[in-house]
Tab-separated table of N, CA, C and O in Angstrom:
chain	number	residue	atom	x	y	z
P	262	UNK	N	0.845	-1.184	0.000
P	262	UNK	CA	0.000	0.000	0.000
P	262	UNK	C	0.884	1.239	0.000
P	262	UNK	O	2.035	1.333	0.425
P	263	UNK	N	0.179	2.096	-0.517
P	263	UNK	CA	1.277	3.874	-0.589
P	263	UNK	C	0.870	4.746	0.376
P	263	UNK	O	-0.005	5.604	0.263
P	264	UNK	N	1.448	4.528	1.201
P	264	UNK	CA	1.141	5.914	2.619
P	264	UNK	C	0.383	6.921	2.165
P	264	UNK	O	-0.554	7.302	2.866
P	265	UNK	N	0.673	7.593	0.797
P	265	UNK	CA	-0.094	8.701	0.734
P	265	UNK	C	-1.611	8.449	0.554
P	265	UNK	O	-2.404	9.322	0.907
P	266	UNK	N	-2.153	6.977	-0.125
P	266	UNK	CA	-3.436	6.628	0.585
P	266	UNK	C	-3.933	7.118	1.114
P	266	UNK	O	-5.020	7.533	0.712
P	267	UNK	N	-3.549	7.353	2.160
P	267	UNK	CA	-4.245	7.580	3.515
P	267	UNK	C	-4.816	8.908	3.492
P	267	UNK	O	-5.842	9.142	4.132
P	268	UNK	N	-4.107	9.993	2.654
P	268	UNK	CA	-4.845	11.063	2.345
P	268	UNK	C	-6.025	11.168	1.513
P	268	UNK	O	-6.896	11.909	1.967
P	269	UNK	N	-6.256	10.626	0.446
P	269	UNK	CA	-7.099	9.915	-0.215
P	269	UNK	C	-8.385	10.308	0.812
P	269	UNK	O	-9.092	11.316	0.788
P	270	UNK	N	-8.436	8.966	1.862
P	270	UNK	CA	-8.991	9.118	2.963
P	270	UNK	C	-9.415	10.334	4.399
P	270	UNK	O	-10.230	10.202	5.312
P	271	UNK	N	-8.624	11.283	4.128
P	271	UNK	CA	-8.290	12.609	4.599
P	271	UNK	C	-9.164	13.276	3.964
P	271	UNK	O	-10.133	13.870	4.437
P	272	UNK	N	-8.822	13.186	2.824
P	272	UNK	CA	-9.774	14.212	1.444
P	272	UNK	C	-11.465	13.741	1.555
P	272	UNK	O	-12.260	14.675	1.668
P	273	UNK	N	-11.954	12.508	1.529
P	273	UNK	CA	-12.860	11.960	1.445
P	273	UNK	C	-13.965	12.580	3.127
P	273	UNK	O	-15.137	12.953	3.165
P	274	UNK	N	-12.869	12.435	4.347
P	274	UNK	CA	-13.719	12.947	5.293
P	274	UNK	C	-13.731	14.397	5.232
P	274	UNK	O	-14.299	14.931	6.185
P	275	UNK	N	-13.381	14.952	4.596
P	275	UNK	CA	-13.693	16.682	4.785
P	275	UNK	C	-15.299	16.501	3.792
P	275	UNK	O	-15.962	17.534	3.703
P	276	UNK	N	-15.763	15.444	3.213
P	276	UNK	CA	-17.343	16.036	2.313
P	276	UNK	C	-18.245	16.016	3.748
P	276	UNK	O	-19.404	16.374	3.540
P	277	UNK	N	-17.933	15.644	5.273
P	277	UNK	CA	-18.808	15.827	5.917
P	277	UNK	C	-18.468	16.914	7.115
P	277	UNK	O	-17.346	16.742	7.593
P	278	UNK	N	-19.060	17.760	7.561
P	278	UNK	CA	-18.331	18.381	9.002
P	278	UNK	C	-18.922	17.906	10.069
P	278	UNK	O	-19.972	18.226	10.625
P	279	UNK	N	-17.873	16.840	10.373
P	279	UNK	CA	-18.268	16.492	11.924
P	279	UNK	C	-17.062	16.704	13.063
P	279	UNK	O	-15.953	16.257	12.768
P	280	UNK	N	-17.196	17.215	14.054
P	280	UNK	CA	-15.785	16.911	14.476
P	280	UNK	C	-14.905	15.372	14.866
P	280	UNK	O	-13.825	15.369	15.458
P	281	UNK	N	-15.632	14.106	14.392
P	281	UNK	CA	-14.949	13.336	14.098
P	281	UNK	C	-14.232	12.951	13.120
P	281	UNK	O	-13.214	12.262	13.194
P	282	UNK	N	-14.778	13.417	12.088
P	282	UNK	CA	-14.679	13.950	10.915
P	282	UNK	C	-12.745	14.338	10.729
P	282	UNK	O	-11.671	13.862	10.362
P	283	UNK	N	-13.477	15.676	11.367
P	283	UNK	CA	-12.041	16.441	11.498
P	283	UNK	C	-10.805	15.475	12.187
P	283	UNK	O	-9.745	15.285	11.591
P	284	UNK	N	-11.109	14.888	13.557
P	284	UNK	CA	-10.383	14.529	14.358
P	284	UNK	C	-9.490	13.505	13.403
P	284	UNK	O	-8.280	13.460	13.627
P	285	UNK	N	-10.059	12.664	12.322
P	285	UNK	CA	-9.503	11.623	11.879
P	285	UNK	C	-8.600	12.324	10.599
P	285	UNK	O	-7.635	11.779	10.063
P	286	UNK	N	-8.999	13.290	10.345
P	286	UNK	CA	-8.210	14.186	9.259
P	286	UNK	C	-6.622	14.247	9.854
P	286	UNK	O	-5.791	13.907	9.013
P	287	UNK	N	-6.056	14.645	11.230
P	287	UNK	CA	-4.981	14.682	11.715
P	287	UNK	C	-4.766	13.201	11.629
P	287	UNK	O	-3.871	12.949	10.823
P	288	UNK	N	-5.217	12.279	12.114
P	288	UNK	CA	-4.857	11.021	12.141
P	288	UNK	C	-4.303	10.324	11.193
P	288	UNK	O	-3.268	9.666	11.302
P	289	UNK	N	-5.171	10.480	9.954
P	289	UNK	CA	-4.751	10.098	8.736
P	289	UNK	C	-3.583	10.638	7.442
P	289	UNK	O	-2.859	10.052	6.638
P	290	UNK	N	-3.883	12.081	7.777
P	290	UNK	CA	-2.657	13.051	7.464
P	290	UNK	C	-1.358	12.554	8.364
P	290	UNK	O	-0.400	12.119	7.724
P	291	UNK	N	-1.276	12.587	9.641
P	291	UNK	CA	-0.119	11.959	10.207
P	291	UNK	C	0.687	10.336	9.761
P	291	UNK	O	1.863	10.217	9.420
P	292	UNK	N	-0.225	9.332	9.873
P	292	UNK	CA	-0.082	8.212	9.523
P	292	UNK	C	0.149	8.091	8.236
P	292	UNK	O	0.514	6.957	7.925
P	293	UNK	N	0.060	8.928	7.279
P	293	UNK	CA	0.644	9.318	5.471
P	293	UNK	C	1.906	9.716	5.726
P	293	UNK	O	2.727	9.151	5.003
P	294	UNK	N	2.367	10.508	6.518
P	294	UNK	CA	3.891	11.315	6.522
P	294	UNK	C	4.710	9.925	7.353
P	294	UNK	O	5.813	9.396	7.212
P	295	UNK	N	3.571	9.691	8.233
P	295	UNK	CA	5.232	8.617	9.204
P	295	UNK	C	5.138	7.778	8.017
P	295	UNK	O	6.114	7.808	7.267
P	296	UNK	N	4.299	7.144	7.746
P	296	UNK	CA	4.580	5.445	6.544
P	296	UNK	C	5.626	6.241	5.446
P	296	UNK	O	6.668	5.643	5.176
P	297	UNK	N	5.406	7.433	4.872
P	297	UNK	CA	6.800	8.198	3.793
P	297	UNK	C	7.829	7.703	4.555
P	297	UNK	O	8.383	6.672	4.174
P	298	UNK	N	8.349	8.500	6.023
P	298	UNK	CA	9.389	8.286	6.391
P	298	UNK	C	9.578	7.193	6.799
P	298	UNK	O	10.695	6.766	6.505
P	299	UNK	N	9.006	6.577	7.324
P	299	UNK	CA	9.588	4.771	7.591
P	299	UNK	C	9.892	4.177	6.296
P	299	UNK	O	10.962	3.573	6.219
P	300	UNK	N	9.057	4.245	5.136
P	300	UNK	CA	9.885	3.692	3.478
P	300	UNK	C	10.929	4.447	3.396
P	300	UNK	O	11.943	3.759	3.278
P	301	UNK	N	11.176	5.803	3.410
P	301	UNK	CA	12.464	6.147	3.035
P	301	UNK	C	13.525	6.135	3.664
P	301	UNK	O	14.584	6.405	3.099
P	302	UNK	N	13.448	5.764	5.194
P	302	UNK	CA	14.721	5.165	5.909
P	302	UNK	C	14.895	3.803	5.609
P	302	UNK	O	16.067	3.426	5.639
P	303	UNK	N	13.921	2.845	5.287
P	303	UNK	CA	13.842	1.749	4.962
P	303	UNK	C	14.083	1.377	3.673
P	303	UNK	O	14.096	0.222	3.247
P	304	UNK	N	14.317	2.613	2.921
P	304	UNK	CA	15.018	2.015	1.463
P	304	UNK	C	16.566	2.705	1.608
P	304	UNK	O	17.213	2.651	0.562
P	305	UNK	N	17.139	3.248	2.585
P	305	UNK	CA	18.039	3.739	2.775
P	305	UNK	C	18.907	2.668	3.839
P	305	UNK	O	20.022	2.846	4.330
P	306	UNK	N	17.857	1.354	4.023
P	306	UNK	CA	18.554	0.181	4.811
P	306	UNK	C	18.551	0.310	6.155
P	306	UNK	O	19.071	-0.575	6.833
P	307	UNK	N	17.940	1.482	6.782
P	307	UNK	CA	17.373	1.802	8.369
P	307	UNK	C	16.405	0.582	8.922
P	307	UNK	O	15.244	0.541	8.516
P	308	UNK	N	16.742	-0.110	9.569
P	308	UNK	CA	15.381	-0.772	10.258
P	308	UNK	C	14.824	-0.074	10.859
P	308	UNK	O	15.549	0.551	11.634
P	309	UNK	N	13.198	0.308	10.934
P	309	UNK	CA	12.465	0.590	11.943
P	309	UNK	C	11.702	-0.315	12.772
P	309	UNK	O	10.944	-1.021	12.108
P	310	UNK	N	11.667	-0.525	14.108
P	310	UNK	CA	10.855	-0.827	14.994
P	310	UNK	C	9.075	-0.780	14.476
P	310	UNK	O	8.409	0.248	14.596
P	311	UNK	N	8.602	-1.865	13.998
P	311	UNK	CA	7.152	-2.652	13.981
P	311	UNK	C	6.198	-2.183	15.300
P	311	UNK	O	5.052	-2.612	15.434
P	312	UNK	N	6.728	-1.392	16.104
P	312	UNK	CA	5.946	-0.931	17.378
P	312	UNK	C	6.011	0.747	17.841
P	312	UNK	O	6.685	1.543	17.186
P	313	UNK	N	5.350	1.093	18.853
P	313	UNK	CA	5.288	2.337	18.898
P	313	UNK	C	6.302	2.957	19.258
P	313	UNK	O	6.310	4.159	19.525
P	314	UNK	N	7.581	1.965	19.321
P	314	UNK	CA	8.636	2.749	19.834
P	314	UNK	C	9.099	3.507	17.982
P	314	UNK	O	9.231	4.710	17.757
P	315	UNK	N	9.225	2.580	17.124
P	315	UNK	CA	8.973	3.023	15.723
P	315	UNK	C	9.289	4.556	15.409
P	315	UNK	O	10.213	5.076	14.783
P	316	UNK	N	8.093	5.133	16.127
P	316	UNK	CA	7.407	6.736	15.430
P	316	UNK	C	8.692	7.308	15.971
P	316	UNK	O	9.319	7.664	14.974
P	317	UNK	N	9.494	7.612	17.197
P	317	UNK	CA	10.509	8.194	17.415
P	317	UNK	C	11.351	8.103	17.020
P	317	UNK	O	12.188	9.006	17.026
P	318	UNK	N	11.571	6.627	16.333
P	318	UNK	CA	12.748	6.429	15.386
P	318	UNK	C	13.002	7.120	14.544
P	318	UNK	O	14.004	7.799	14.316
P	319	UNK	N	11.877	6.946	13.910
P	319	UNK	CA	11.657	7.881	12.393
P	319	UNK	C	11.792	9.394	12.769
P	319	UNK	O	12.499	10.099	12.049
P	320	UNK	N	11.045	10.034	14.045
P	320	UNK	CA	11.710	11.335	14.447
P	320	UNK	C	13.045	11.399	14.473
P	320	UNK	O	13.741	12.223	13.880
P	321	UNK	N	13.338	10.675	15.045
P	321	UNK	CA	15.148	10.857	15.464
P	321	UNK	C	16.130	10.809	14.246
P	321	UNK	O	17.115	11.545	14.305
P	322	UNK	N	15.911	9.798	12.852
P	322	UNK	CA	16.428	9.760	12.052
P	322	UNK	C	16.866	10.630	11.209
P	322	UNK	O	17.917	11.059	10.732
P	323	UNK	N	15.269	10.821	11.150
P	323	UNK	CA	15.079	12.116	9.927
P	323	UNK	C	15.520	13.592	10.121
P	323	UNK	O	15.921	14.400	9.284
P	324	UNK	N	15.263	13.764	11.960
P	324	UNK	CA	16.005	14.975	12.366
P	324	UNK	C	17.160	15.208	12.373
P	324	UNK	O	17.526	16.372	12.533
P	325	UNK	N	18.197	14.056	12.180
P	325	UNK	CA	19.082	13.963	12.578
P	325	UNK	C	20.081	13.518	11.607
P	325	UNK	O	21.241	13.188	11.854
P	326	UNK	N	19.387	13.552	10.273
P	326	UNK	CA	20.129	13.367	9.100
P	326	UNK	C	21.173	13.954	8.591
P	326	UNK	O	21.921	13.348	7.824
P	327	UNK	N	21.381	15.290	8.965
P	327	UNK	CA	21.742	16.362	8.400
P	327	UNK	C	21.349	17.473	6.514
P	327	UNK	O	21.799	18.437	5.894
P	328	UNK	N	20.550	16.709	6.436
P	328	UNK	CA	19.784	17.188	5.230
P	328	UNK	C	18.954	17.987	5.175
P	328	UNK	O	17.830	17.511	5.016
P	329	UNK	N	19.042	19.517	5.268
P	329	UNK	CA	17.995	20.366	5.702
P	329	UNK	C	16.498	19.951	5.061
P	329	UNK	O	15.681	19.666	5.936
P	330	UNK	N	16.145	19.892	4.081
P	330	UNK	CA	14.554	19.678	3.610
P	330	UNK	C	14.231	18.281	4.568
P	330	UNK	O	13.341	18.298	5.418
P	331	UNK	N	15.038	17.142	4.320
P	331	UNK	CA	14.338	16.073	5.266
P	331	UNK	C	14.092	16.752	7.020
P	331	UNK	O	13.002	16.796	7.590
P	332	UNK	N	15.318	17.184	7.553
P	332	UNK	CA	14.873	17.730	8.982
P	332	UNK	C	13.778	18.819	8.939
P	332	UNK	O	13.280	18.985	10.053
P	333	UNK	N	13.127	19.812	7.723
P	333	UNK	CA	12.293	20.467	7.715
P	333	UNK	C	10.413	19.542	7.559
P	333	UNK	O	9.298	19.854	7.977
P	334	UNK	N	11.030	18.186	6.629
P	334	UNK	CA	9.827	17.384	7.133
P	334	UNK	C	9.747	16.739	8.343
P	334	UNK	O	8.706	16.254	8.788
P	335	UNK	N	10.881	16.717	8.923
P	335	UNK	CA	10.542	16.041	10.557
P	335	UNK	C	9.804	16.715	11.540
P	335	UNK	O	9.118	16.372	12.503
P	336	UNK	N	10.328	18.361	10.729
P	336	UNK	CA	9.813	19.343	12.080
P	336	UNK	C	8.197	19.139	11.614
P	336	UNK	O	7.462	18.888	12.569
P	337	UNK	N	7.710	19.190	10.649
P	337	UNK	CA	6.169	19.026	9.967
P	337	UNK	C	5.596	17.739	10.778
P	337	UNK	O	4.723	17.828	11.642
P	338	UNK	N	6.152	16.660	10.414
P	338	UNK	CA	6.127	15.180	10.993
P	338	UNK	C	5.876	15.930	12.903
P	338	UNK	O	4.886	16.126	13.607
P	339	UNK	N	6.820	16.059	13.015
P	339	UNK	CA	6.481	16.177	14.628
P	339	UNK	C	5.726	17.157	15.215
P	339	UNK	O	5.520	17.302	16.420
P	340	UNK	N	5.251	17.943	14.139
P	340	UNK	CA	4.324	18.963	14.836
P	340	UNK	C	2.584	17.676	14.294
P	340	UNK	O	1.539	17.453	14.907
P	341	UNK	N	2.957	17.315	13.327
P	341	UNK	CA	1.177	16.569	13.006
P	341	UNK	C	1.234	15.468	14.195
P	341	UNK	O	0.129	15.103	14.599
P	342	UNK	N	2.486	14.831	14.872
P	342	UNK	CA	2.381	13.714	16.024
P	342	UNK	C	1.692	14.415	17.181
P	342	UNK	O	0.971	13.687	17.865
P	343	UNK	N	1.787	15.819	17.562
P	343	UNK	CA	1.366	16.508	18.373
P	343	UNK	C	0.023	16.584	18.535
P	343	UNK	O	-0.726	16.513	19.508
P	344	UNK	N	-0.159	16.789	17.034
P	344	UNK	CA	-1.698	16.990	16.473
P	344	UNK	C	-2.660	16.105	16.504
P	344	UNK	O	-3.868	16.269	16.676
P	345	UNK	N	-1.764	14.714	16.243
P	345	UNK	CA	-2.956	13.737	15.991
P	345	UNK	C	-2.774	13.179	17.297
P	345	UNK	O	-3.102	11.995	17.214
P	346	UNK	N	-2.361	13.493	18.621
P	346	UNK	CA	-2.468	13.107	19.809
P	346	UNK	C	-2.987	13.935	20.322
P	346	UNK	O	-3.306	13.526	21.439
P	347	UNK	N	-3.405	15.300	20.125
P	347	UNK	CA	-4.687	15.867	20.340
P	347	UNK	C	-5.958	15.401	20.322
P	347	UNK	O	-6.888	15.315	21.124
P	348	UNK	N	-5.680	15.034	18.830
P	348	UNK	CA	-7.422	14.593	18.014
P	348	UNK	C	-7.713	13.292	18.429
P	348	UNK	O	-8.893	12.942	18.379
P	349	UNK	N	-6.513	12.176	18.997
P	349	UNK	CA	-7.030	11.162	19.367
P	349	UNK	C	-6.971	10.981	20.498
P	349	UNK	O	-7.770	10.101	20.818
P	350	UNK	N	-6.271	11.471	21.540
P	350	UNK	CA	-6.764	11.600	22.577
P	350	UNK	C	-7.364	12.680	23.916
P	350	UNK	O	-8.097	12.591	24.901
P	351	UNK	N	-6.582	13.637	23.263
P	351	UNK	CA	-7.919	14.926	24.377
P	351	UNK	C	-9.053	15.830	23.475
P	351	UNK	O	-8.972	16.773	22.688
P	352	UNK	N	-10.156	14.999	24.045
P	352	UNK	CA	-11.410	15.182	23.287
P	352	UNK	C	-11.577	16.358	23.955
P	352	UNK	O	-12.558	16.886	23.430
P	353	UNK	N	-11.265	16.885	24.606
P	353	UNK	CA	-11.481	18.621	24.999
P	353	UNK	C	-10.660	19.463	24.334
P	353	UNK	O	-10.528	20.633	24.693
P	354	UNK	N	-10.020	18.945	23.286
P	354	UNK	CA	-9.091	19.936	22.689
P	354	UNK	C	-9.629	20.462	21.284
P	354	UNK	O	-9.149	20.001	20.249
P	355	UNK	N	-10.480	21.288	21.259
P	355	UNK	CA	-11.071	22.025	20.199
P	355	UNK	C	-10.996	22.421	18.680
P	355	UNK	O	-11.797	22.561	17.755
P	356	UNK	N	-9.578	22.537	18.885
P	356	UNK	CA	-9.001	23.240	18.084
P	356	UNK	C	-8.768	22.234	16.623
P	356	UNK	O	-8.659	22.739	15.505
P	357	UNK	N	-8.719	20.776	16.874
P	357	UNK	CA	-8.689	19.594	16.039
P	357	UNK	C	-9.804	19.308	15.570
P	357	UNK	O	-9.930	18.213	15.022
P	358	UNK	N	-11.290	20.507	15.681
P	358	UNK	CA	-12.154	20.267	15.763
P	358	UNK	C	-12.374	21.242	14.753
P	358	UNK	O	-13.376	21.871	15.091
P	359	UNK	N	-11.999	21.603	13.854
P	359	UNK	CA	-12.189	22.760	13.293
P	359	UNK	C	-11.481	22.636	11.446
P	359	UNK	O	-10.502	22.198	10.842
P	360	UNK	N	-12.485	23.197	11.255
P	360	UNK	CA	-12.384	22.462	9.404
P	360	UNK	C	-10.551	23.194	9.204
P	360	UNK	O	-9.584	22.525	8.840
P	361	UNK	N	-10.531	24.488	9.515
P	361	UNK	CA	-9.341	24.916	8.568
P	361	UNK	C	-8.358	24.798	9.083
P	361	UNK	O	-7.423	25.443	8.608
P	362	UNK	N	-8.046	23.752	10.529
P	362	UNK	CA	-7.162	23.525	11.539
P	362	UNK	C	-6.891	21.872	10.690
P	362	UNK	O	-5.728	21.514	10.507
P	363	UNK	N	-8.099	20.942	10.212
P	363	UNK	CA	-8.061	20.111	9.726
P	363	UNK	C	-7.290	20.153	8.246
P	363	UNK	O	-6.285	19.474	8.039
P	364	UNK	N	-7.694	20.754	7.561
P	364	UNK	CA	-6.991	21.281	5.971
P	364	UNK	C	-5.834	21.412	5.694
P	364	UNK	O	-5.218	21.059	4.688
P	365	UNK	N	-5.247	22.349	7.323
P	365	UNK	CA	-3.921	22.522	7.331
P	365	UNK	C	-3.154	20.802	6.991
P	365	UNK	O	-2.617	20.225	6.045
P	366	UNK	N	-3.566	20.482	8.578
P	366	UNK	CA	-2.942	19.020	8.722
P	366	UNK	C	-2.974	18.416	7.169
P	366	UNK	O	-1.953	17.894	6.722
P	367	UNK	N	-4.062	18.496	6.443
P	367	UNK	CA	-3.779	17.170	5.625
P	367	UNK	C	-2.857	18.417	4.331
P	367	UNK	O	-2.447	17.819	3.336
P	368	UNK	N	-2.718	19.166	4.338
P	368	UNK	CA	-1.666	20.184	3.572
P	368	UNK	C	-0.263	19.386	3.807
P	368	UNK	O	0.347	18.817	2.902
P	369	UNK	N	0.136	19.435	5.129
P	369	UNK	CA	1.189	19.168	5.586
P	369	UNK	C	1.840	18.244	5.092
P	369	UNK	O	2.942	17.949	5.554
């Protein structure tokens, strides 16, 4: 499957406004950027971790590459991890709740 899929799916929940809606927009926008970077450390011969220790890997790698555009997608990458741990877990957090807060994310 192609990570960017998942936007596909991103695109498809914005025809409704719900704020679940929205909430899964970060989710799915996020989970498109980490699966990029886990293939492209992984065609670069990086193993990543199959578990949640994984997602930091891929932070740590990519930040730490020395390649300015890749560390400029990490900083993107780690601001949508922020995001989609908003939207999936503090349901009092509003702001993930909101169409053009959602748009951004799947921009990203």
């Amino acid at each position: 499957m192609n990570p960017r899929d998942f936007l596909d799916t991103a695109k498809c929940l914005l025809e409704t406004d719900t704020p679940a809606n929205y909430r899964s927009i970060f989710n799915r926008s996020y989970y498109a950027a980490y699966n990029v970077g886990v293939n492209l450390l992984e065609d670069a011969g990086i193993a990543i971790k199959k578990n949640a220790s994984g997602h930091g890997e891929v932070n740590n790698y990519l930040g730490n590459c020395g390649i300015t555009e890749i560390k400029k997608a990490q900083s993107k990458l780690s601001s949508l991890a922020s995001q989609r741990i908003k939207a999936d877990y503090r349901l009092g957090e509003k702001a993930v709740e909101k169409r053009a807060n959602a748009e951004k994310a799947l921009l990203t």
